[in-house]
Tab-separated table of C-alpha atoms and ligand atoms in Angstrom:
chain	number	residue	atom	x	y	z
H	1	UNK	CA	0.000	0.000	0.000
H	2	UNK	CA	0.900	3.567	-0.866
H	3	UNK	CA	2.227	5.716	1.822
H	4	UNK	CA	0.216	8.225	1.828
H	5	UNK	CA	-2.816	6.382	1.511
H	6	UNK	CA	-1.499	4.863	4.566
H	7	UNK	CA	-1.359	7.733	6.327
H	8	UNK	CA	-4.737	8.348	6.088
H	9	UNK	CA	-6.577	5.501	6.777
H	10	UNK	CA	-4.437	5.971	10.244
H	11	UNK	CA	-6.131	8.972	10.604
H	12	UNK	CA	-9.147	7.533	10.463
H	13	UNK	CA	-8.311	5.119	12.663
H	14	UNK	CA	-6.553	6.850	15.882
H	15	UNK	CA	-5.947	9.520	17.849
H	16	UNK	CA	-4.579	12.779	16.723
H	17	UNK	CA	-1.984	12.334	19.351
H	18	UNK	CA	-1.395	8.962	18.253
H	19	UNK	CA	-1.304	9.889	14.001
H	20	UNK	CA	1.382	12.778	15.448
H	21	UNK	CA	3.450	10.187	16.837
H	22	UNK	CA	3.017	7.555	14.131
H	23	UNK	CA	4.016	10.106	11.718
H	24	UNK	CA	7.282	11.243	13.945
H	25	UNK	CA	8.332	7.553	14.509
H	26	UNK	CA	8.332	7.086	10.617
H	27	UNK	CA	10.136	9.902	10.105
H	28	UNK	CA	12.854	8.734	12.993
H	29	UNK	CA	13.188	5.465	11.429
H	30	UNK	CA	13.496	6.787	8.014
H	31	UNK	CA	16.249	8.678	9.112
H	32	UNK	CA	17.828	6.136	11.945
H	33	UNK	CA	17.563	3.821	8.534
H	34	UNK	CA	19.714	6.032	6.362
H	35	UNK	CA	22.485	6.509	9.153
H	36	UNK	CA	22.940	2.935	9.986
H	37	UNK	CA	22.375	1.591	6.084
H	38	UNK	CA	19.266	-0.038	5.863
H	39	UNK	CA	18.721	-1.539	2.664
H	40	UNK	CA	15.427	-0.159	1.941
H	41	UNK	CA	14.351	3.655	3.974
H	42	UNK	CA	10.601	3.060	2.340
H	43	UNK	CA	10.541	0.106	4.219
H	44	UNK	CA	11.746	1.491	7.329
H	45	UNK	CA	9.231	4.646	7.114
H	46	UNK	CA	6.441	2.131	6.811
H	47	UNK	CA	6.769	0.154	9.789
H	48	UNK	CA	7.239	3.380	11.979
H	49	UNK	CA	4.365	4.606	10.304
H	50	UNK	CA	1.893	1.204	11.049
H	51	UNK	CA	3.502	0.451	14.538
H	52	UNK	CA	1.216	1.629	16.877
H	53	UNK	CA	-1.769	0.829	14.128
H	54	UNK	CA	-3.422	-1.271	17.111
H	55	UNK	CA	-2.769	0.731	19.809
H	56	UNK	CA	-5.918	3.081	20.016
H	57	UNK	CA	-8.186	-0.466	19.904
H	58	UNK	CA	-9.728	-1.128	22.676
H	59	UNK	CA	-9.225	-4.605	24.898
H	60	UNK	CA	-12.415	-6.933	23.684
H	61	UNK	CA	-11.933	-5.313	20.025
H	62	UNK	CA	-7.664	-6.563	20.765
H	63	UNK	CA	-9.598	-9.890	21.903
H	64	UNK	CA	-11.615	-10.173	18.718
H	65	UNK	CA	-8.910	-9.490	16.812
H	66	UNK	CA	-6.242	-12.294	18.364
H	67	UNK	CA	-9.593	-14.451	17.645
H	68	UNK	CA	-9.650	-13.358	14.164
H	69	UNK	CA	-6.320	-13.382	13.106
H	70	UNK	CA	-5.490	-16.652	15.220
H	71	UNK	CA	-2.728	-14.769	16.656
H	72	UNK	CA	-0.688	-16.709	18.810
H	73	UNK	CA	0.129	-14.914	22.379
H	74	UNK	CA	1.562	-16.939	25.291
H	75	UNK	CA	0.604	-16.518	29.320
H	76	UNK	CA	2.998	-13.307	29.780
H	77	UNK	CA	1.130	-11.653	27.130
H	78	UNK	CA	-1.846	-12.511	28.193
H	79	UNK	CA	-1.697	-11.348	31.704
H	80	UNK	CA	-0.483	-7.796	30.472
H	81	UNK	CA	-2.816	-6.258	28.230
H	82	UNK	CA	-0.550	-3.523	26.716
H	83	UNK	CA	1.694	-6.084	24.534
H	84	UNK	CA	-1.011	-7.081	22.793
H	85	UNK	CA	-1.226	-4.226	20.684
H	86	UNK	CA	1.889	-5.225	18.720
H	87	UNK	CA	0.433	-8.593	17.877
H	88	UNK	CA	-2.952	-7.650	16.605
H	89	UNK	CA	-0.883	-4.529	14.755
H	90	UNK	CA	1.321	-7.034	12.931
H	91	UNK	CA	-1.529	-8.744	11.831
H	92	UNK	CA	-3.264	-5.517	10.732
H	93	UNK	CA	-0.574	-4.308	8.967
H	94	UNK	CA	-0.713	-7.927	6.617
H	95	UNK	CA	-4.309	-8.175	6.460
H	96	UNK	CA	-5.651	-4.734	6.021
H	97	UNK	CA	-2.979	-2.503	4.712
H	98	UNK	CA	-1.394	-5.721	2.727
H	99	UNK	CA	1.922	-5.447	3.963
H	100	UNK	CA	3.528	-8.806	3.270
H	101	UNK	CA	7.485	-8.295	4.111
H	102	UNK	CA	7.692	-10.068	6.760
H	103	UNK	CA	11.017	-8.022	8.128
H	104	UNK	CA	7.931	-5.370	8.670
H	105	UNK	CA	5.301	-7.692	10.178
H	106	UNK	CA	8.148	-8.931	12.649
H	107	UNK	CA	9.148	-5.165	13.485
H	108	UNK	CA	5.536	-4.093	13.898
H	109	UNK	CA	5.701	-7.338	16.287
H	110	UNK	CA	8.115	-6.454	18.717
H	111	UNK	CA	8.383	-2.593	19.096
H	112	UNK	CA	7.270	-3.459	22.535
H	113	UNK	CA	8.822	-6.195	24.039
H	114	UNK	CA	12.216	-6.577	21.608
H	115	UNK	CA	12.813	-9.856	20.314
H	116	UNK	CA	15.674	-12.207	20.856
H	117	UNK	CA	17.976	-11.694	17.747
H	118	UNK	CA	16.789	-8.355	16.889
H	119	UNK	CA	17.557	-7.617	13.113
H	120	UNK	CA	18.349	-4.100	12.383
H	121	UNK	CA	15.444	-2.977	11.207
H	122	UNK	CA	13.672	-4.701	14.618
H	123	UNK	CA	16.180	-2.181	16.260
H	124	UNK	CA	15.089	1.125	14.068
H	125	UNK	CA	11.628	0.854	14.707
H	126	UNK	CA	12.166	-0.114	18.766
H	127	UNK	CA	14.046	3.095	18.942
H	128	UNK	CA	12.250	5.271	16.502
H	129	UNK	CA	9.037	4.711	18.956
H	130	UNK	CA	10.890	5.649	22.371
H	131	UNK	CA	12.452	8.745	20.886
H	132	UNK	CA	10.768	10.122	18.239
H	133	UNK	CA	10.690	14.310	19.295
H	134	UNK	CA	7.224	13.854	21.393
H	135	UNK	CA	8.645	11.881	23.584
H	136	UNK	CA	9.689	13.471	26.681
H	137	UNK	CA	10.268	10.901	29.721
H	138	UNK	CA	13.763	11.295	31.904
H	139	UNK	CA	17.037	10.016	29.670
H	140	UNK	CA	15.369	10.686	26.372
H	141	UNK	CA	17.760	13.183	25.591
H	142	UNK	CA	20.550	11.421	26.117
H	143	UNK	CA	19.285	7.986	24.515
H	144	UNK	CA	18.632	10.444	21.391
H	145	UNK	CA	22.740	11.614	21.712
H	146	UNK	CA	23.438	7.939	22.054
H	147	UNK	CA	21.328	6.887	18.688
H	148	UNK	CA	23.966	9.646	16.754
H	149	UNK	CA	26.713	7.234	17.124
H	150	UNK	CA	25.591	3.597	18.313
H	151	UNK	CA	21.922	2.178	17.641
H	152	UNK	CA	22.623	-0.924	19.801
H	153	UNK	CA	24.145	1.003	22.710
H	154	UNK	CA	20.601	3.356	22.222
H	155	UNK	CA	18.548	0.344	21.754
H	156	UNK	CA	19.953	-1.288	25.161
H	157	UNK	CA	19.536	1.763	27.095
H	158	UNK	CA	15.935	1.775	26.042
H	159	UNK	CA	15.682	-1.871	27.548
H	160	UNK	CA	17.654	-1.464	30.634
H	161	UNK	CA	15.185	1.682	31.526
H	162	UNK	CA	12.034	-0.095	30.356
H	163	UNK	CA	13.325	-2.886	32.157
H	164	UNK	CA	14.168	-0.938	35.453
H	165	UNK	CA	10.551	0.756	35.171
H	166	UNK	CA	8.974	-2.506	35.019
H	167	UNK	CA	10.798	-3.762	38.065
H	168	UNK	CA	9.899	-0.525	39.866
H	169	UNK	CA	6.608	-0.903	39.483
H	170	UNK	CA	6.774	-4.595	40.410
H	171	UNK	CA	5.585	-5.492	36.969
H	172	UNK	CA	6.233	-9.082	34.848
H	173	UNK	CA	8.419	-8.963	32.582
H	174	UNK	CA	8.277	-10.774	29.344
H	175	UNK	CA	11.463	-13.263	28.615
H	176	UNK	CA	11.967	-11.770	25.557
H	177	UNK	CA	12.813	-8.536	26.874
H	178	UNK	CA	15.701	-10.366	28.882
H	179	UNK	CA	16.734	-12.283	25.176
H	180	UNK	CA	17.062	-9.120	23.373
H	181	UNK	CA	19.095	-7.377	26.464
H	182	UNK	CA	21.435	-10.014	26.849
H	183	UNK	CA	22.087	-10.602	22.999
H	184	UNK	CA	22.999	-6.573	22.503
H	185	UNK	CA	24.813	-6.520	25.357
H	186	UNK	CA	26.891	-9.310	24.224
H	187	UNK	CA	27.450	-7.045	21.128
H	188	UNK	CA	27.787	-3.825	22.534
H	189	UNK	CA	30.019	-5.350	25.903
H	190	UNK	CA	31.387	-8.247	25.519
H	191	UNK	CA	32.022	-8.440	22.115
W	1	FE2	FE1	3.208	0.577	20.757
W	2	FE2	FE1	4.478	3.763	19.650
């Protein structure tokens, strides 16, 4: 599907405040994509773009949808309601706006969580969301300075605060979280 045509079905399907930062994460990515040599910056603008596609849905329309799309989600997910949007967004972006790269789908897929293994577009779109310019929670600015020179020492700040938050606020944590953490790190410290 066309990119702008894209654009505004989102419209008509979320939040101002949500389009805004749809459109700002695409634009991130687009440019995170250039910088570290992605392949294909279209592709890159696209999932930033359908990311959060799910995310204004509310939880029996997510429910339908898993139902629907016989998404698969696992006892983690299920107990936190918030990483579901990913799932059903994935499988929005195939069925509805007929995206069929899969790179996208699985980028769409874990902007949330991370995923163990994360390929570099994976990584783009993870940090495009967290620091696209509305974004304004502590260590954003500095996460941003970090993405100018390293995206995997920006990506695994992003986790190590997301993970501290969730431990803060005595929240589960999804094992593939502590995959993607642990395989950057390896990169980024151990290498
Ligand atoms: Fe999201
Ligand atoms: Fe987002």
């Amino acid at each position: 599907m066309d990119i702008e045509l894209i654009k505004i079905r989102l419209r008509e399907m979320m939040s101002k405040e949500r389009f805004d930062h749809s459109i700002n994460a695409s634009q991130v990515a687009r440019k995170l994509a250039l910088k570290y040599n992605y392949h294909d910056v279209n592709k890159a603008e696209v999932a930033g773009l359908l990311h959060d596609c799910a995310k204004d849905l509310d939880y029996s329309t997510l429910e339908k949808m898993i139902v629907k799309y016989n998404i698969k989600t696992d006892e983690i997910i299920r107990k936190i309601p918030k990483l579901l949007h990913p799932l059903v967004g994935a499988a929005m972006a195939e069925k509805e706006f007929n995206i069929q790269d899969p790179a996208i789908l699985k980028a769409i897929r874990s902007h949330s969580t991370g995923t163990s293994q994360m390929s570099l577009l994976d990584k783009i779109i993870y940090l495009s969301d967290k620091i696209e310019p509305l974004r304004n929670n502590d260590g954003v600015e500095e996460t941003r300075k970090i993405a100018e020179f390293s995206l995997d020492k920006a990506v695994l700040k992003v986790l190590d605060s997301g993970l501290l938050y969730l431990i803060s606020k005595g929240s589960l944590i999804h094992p593939v979280t502590i995959e993607a953490r642990n395989d950057i790190l390896s990169k980024v410290v151990f290498a």
